[in-house]
PDB file of C-alpha atoms in Angstrom:
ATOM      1  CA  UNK A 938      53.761 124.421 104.060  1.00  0.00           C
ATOM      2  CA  UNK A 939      57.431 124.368 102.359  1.00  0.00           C
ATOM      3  CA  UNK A 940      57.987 126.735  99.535  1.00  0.00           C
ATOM      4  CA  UNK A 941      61.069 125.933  97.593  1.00  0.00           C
ATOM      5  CA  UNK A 942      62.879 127.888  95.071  1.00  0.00           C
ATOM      6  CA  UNK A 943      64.219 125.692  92.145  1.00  0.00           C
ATOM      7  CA  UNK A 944      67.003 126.459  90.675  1.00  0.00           C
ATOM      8  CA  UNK A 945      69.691 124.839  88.209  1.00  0.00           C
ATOM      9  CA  UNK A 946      72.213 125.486  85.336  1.00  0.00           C
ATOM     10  CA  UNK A 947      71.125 124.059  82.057  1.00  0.00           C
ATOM     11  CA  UNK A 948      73.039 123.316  79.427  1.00  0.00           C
ATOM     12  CA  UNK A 949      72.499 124.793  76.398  1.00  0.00           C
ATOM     13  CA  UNK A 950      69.445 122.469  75.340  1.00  0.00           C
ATOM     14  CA  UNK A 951      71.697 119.274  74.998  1.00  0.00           C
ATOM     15  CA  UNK A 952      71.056 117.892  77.977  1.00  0.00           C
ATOM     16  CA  UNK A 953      70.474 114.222  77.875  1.00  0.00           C
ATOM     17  CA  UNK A 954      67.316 112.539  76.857  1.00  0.00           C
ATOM     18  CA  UNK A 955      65.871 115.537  74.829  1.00  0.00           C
ATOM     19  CA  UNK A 956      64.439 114.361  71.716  1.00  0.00           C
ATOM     20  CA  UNK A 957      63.875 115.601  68.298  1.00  0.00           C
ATOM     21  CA  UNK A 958      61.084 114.588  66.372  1.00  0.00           C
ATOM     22  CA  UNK A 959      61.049 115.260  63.196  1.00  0.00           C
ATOM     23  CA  UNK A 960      57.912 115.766  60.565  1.00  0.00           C
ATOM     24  CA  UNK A 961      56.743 116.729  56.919  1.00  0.00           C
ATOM     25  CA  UNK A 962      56.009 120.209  58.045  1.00  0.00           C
ATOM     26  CA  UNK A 963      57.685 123.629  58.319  1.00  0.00           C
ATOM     27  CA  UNK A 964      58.708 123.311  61.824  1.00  0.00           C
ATOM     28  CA  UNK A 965      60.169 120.420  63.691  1.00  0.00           C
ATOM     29  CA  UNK A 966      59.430 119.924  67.536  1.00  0.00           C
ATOM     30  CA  UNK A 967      61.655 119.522  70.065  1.00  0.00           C
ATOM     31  CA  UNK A 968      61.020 118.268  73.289  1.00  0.00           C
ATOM     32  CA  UNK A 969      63.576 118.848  76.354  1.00  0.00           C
ATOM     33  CA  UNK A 970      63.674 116.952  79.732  1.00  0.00           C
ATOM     34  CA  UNK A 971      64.535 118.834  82.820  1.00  0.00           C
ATOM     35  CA  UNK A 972      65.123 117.479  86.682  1.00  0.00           C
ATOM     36  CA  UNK A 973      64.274 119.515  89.904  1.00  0.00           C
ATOM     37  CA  UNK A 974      63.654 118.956  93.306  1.00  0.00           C
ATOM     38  CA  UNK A 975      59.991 120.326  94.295  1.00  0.00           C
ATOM     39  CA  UNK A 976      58.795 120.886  97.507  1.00  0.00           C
ATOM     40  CA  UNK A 977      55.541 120.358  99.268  1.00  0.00           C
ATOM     41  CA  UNK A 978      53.386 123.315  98.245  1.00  0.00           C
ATOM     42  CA  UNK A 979      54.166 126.658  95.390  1.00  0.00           C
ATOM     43  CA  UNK A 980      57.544 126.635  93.279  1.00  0.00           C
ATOM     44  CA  UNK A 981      59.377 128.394  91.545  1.00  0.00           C
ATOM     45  CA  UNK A 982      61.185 126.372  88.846  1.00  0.00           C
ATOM     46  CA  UNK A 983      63.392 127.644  86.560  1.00  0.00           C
ATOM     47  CA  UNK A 984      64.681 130.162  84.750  1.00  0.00           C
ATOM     48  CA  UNK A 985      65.001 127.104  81.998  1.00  0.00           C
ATOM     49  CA  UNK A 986      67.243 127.575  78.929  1.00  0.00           C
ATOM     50  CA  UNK A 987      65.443 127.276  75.772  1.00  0.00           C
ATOM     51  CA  UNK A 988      67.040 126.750  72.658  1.00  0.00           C
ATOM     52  CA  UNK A 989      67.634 129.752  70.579  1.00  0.00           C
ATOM     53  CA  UNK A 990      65.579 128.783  67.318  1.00  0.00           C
ATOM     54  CA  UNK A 991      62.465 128.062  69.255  1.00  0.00           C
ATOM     55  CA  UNK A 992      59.184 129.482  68.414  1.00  0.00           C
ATOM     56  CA  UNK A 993      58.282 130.607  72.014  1.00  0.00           C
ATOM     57  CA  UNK A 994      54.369 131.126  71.219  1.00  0.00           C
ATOM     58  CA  UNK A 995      53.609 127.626  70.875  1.00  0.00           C
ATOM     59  CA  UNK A 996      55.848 126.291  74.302  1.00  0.00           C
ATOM     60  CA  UNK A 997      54.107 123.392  76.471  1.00  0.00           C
ATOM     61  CA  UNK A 998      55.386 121.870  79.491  1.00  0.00           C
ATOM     62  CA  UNK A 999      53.793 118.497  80.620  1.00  0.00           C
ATOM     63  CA  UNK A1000      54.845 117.450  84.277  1.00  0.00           C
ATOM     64  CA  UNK A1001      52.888 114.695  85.935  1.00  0.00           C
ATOM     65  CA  UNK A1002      50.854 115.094  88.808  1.00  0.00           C
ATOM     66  CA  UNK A1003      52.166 118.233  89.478  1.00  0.00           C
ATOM     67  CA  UNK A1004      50.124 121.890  88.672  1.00  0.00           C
ATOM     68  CA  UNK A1005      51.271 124.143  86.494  1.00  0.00           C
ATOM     69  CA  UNK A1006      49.711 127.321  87.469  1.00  0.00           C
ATOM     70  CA  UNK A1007      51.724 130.211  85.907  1.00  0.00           C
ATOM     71  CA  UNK A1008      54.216 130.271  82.778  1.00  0.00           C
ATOM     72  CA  UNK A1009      56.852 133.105  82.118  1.00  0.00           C
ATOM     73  CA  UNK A1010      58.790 133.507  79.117  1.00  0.00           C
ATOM     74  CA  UNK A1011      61.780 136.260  78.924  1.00  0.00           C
ATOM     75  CA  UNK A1012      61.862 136.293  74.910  1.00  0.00           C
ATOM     76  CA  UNK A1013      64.969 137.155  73.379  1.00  0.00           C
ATOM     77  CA  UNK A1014      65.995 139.371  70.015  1.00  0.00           C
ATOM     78  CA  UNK A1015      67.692 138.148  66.779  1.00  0.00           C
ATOM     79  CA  UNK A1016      69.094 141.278  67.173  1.00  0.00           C
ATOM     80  CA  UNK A1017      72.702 141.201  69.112  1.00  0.00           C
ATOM     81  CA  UNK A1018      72.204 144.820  70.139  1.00  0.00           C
ATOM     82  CA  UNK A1019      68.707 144.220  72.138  1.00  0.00           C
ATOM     83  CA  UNK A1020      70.001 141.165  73.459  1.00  0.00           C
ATOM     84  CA  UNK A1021      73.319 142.753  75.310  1.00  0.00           C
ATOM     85  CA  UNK A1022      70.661 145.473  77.170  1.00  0.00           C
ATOM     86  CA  UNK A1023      71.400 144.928  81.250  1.00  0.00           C
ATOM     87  CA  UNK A1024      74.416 142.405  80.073  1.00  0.00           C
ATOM     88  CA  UNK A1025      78.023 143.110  81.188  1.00  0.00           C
ATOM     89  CA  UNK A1026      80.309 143.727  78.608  1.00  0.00           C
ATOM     90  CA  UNK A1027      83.908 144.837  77.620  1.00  0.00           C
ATOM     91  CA  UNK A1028      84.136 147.794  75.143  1.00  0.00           C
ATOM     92  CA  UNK A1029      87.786 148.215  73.564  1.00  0.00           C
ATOM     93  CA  UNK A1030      89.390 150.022  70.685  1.00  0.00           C
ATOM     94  CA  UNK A1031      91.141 153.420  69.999  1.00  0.00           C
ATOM     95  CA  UNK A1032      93.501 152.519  73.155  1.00  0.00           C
ATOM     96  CA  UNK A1033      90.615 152.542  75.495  1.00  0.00           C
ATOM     97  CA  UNK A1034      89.023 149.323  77.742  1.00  0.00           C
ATOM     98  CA  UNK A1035      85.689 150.287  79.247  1.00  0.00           C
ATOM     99  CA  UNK A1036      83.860 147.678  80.750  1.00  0.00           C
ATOM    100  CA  UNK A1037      79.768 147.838  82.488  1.00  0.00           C
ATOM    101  CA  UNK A1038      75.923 147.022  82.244  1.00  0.00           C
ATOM    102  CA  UNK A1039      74.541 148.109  78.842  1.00  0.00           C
ATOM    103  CA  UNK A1040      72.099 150.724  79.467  1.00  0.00           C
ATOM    104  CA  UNK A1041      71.280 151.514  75.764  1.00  0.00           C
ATOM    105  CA  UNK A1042      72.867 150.969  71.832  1.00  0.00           C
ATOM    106  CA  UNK A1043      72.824 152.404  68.895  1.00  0.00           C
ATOM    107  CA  UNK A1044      74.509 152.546  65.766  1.00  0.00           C
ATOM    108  CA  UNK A1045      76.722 154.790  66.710  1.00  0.00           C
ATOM    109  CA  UNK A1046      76.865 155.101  70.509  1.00  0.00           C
ATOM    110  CA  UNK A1047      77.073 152.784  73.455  1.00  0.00           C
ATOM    111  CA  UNK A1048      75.948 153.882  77.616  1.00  0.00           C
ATOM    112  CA  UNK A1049      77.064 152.188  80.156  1.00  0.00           C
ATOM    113  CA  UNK A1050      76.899 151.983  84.040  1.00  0.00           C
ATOM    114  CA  UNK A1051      80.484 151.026  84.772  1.00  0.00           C
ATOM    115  CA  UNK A1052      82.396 151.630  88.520  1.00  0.00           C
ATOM    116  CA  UNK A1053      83.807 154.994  87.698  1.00  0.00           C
ATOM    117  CA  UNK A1054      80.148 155.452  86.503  1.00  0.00           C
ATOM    118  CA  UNK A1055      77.576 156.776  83.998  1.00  0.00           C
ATOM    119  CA  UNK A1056      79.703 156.155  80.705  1.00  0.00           C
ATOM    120  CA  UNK A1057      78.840 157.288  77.128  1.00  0.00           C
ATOM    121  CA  UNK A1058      81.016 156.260  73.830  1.00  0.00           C
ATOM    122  CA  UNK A1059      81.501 155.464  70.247  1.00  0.00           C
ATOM    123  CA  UNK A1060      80.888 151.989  69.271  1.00  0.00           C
ATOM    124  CA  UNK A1061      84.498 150.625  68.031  1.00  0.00           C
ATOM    125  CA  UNK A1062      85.132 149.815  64.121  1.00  0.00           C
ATOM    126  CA  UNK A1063      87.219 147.528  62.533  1.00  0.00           C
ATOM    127  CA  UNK A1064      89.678 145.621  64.797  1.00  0.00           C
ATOM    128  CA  UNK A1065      88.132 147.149  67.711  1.00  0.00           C
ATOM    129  CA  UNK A1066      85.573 145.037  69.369  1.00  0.00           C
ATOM    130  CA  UNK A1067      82.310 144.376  72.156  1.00  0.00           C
ATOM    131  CA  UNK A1068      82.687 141.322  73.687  1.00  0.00           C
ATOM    132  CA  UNK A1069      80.418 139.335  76.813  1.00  0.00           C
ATOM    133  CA  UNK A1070      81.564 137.096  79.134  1.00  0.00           C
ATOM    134  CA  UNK A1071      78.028 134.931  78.178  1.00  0.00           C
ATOM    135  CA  UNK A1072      77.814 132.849  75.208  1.00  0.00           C
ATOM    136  CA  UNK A1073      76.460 132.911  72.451  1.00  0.00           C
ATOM    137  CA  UNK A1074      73.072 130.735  73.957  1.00  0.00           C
ATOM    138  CA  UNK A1075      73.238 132.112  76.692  1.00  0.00           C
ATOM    139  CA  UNK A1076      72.375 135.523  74.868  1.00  0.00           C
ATOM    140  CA  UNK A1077      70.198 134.131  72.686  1.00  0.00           C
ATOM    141  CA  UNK A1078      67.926 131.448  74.734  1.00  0.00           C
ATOM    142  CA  UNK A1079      64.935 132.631  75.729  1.00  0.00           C
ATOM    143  CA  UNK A1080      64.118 131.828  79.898  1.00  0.00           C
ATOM    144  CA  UNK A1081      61.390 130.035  81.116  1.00  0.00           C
ATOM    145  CA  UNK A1082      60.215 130.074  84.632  1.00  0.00           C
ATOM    146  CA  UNK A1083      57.297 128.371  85.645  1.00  0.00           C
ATOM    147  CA  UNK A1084      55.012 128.320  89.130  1.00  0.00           C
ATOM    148  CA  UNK A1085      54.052 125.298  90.381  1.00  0.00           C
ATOM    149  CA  UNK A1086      51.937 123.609  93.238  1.00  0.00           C
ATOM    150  CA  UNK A1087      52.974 119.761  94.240  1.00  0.00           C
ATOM    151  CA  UNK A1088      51.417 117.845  96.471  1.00  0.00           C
ATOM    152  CA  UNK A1089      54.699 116.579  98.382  1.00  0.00           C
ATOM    153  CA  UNK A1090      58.164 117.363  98.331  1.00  0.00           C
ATOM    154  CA  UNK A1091      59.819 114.726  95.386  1.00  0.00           C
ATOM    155  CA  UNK A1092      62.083 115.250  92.497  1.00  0.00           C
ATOM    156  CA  UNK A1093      60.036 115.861  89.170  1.00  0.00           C
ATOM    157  CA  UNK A1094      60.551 115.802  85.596  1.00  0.00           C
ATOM    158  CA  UNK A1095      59.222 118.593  83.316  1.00  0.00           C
ATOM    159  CA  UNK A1096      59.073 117.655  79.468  1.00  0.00           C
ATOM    160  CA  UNK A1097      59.168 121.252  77.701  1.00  0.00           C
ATOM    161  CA  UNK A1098      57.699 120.889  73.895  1.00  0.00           C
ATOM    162  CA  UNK A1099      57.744 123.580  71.398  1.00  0.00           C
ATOM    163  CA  UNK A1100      58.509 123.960  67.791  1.00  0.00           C
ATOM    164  CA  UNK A1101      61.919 125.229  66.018  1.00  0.00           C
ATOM    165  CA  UNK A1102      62.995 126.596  62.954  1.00  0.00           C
ATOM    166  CA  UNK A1103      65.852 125.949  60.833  1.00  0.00           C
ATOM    167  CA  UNK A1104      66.232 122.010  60.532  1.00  0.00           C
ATOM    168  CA  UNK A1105      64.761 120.364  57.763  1.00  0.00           C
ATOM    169  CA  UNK A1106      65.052 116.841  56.446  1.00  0.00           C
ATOM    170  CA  UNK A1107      64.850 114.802  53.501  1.00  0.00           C
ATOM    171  CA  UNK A1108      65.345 111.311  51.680  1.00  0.00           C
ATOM    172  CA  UNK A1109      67.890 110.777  48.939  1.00  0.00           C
ATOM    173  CA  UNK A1110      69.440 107.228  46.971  1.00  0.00           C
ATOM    174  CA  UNK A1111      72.734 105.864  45.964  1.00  0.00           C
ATOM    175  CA  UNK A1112      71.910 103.782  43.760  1.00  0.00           C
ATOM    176  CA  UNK A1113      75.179 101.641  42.321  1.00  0.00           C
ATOM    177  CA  UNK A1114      75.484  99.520  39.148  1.00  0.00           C
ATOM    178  CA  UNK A1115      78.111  97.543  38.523  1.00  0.00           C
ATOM    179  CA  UNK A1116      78.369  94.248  36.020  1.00  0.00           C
ATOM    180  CA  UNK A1117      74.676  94.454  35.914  1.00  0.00           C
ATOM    181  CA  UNK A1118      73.671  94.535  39.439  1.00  0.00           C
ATOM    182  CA  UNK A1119      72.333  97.428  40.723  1.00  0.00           C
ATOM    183  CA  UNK A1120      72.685  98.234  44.961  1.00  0.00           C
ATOM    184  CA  UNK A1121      70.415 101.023  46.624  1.00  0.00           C
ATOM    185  CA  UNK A1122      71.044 102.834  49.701  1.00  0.00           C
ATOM    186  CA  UNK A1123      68.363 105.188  51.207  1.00  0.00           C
ATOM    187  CA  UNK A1124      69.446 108.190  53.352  1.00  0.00           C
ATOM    188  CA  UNK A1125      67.989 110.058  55.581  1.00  0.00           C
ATOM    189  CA  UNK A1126      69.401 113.892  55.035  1.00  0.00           C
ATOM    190  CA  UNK A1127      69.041 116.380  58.090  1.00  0.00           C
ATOM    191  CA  UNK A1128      70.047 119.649  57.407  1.00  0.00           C
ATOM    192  CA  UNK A1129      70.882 121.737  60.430  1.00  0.00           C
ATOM    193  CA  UNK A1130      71.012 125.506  59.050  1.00  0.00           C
ATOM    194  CA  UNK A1131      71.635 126.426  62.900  1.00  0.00           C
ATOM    195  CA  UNK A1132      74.207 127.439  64.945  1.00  0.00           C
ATOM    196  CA  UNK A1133      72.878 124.876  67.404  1.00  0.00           C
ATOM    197  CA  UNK A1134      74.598 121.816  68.733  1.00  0.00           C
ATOM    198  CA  UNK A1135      72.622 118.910  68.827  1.00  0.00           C
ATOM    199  CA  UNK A1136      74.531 116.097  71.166  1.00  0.00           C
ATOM    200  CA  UNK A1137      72.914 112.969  72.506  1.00  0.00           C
ATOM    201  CA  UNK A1138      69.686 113.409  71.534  1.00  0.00           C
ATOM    202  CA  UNK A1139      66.702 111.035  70.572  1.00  0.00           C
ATOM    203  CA  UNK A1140      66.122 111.655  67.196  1.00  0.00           C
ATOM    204  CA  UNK A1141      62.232 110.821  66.020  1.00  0.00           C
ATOM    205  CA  UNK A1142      61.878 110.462  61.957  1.00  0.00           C
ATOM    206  CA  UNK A1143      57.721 110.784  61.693  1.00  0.00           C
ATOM    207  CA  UNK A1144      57.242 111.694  58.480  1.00  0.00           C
ATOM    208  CA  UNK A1145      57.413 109.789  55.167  1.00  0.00           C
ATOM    209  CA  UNK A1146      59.470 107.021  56.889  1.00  0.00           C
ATOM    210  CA  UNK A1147      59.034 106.202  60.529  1.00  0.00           C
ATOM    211  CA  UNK A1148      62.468 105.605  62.561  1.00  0.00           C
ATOM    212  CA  UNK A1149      64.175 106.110  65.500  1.00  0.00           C
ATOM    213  CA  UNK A1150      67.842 106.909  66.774  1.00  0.00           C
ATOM    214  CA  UNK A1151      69.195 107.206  70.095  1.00  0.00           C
ATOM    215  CA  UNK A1152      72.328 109.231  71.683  1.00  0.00           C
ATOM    216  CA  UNK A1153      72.520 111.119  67.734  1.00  0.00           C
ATOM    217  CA  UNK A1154      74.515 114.351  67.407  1.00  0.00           C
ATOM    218  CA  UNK A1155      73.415 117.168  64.519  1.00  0.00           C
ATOM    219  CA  UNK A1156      76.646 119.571  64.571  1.00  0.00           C
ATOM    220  CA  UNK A1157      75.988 123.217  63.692  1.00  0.00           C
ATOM    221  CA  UNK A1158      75.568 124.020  60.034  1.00  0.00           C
ATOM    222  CA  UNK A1159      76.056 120.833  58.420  1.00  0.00           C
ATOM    223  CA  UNK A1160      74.333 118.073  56.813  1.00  0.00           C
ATOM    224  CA  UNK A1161      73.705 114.802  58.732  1.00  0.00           C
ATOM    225  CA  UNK A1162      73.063 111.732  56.867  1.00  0.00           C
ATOM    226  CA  UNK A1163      71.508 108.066  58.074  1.00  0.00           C
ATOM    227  CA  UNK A1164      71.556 105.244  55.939  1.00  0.00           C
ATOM    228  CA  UNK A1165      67.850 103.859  56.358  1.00  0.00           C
ATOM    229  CA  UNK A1166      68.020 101.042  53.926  1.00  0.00           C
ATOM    230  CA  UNK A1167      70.138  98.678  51.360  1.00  0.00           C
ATOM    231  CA  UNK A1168      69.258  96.216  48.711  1.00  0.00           C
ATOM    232  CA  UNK A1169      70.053  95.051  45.597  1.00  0.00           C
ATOM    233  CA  UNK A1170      67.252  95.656  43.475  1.00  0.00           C
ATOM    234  CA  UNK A1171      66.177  94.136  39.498  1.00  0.00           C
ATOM    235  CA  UNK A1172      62.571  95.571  39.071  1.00  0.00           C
ATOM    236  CA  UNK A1173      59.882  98.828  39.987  1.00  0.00           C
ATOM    237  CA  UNK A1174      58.721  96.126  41.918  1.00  0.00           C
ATOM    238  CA  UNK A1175      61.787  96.722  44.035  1.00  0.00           C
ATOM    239  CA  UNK A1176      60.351 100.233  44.836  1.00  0.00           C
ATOM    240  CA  UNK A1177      57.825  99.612  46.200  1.00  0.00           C
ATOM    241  CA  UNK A1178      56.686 101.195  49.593  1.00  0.00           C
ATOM    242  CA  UNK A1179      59.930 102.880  49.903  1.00  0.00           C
ATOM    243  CA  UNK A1180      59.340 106.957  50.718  1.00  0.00           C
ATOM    244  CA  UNK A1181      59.943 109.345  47.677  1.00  0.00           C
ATOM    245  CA  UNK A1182      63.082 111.056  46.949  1.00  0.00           C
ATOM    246  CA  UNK A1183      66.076 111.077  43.987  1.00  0.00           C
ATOM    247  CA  UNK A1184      68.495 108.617  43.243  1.00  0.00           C
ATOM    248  CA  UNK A1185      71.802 109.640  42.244  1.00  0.00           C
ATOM    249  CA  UNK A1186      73.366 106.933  40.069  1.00  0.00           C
ATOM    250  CA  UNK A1187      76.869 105.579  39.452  1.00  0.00           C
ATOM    251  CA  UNK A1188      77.490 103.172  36.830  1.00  0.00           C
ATOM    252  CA  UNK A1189      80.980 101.645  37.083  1.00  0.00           C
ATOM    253  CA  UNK A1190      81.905 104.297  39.585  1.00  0.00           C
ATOM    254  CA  UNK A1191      80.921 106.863  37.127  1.00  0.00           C
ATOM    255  CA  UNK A1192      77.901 109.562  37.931  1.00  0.00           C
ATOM    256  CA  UNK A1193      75.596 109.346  35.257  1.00  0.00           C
ATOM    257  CA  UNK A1194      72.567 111.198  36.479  1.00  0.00           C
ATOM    258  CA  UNK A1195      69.597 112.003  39.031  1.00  0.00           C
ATOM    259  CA  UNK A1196      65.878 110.686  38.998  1.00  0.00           C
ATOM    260  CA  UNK A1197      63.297 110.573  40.546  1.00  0.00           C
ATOM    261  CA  UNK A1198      62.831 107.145  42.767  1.00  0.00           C
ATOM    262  CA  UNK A1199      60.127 106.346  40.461  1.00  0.00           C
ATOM    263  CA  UNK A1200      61.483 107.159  37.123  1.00  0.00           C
ATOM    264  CA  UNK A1201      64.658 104.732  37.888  1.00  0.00           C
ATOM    265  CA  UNK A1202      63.219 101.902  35.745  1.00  0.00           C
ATOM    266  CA  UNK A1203      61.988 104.134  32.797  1.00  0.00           C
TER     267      UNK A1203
END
């Protein structure tokens, strides 16, 4: 029997082919794609890079014909001091450069095992500064390493699901009259209120409105908008069917107000 130990570097939860489905509710799911090579027998996959905003609690990982028989998740802290425990970092400020492991942190003191060794200081104010060679994610992600039995040695693909916080969508309409015809766009507004980069993604609307996008990108902190629909429209009849939201309205290029989708005609 082969045992293998997988191991690769993942990309801060954009690699490609993760998909984003998003829903009505208070959390959105995300659902990320990762390639190893297994080998006849028990593995060790992983450590896997989660994203930062996800709700570790609810995380399931789908891999066909292939046994999943353990599941271990290294959470991570919102809080930048718990997270930089056991990391390497530089301390400066007050003419001094200390760099080594963090041992423990405060608010006011910092200990470190550094090569001259066991090292005890101030944290620095103002300009001074801790920094980390690691990013931000890589901080911030919690790991995931899974044990696994396969029946033959073959390259696999896991699917990792699990909820996040911090996106949420909505639907909003133009809606444009000029020399008495009236145009309506629908928009699909995602508001990422993250510091996550979402590149190449699938993105899954499966809410009030049912669509699909391929290779989208969500930048950090910003709203993302997809036309859905246009028509001209003359009636409520026009309405019909289409998913509630407000319509902003011009008339002659001029705003003139904000209603409700089905107060447009009264």
């Amino acid at each position: 029997m082969k045992r293998l130990l997988g191991l690769i570097l993942v990309i801060f939860g954009l690699s490609y082919g993760d998909t984003l489905i998003l829903t009505d509710g208070k959390y959105q799911t995300y659902i990320q794609q990762e390639e190893f090579m297994v080998a006849e027998g028990e593995n060790i996959i992983g450590p896997i890079s989660l994203l930062p905003i996800a709700v570790v609690d609810a995380v399931d990982v789908f891999a066909d014909n292939l046994s999943i028989k353990r599941l271990i998740i290294e959470k991570t802290s919102q809080d930048w001091k718990k997270n930089l425990l056991g990391k390497f970092v530089t301390v400066e400020g007050e003419g001094r450069v200390i760099r080594g492991t963090v041992i423990s942190i405060d608010d006011k003191y910092i200990t470190l095992s550094s090569k001259k060794g066991f090292v005890i200081t101030t944290i620095p104010k103002f300009s001074s500064r801790i920094s980390s060679h690691l990013r931000w994610e890589e901080l911030f992600s919690p790991q995931l390493t899974l044990k696994v039995n396969s029946q033959e040695a073959k390259t696999q693909i896991f699917k990792v699901s699990y909820p996040i916080k911090g996106i949420k969508w909505k639907i909003s309409y133009v809606l444009k009259i000029r020399n008495g015809l009236r145009m309506l766009k629908g928009y699909i507004l995602i508001d990422n209120n993250t510091p996550v980069d979402f590149k190449r993604i699938n993105l899954v609307i499966n809410g009030r409105i049912k669509k699909s996008f391929k290779d989208m990108a969500v930048p950090p902190f910003t709203q993302k908008r997809i036309e859905f629909i246009k028509k001209q429209i003359q009636s409520a009849d026009d309405l019909k069917n289409l998913p509630v939201g407000y319509v902003h309205i011009y008339k002659n290029g001029v705003y003139k107000s904000s209603k409700r989708l089905n107060d447009v005609f009264r």
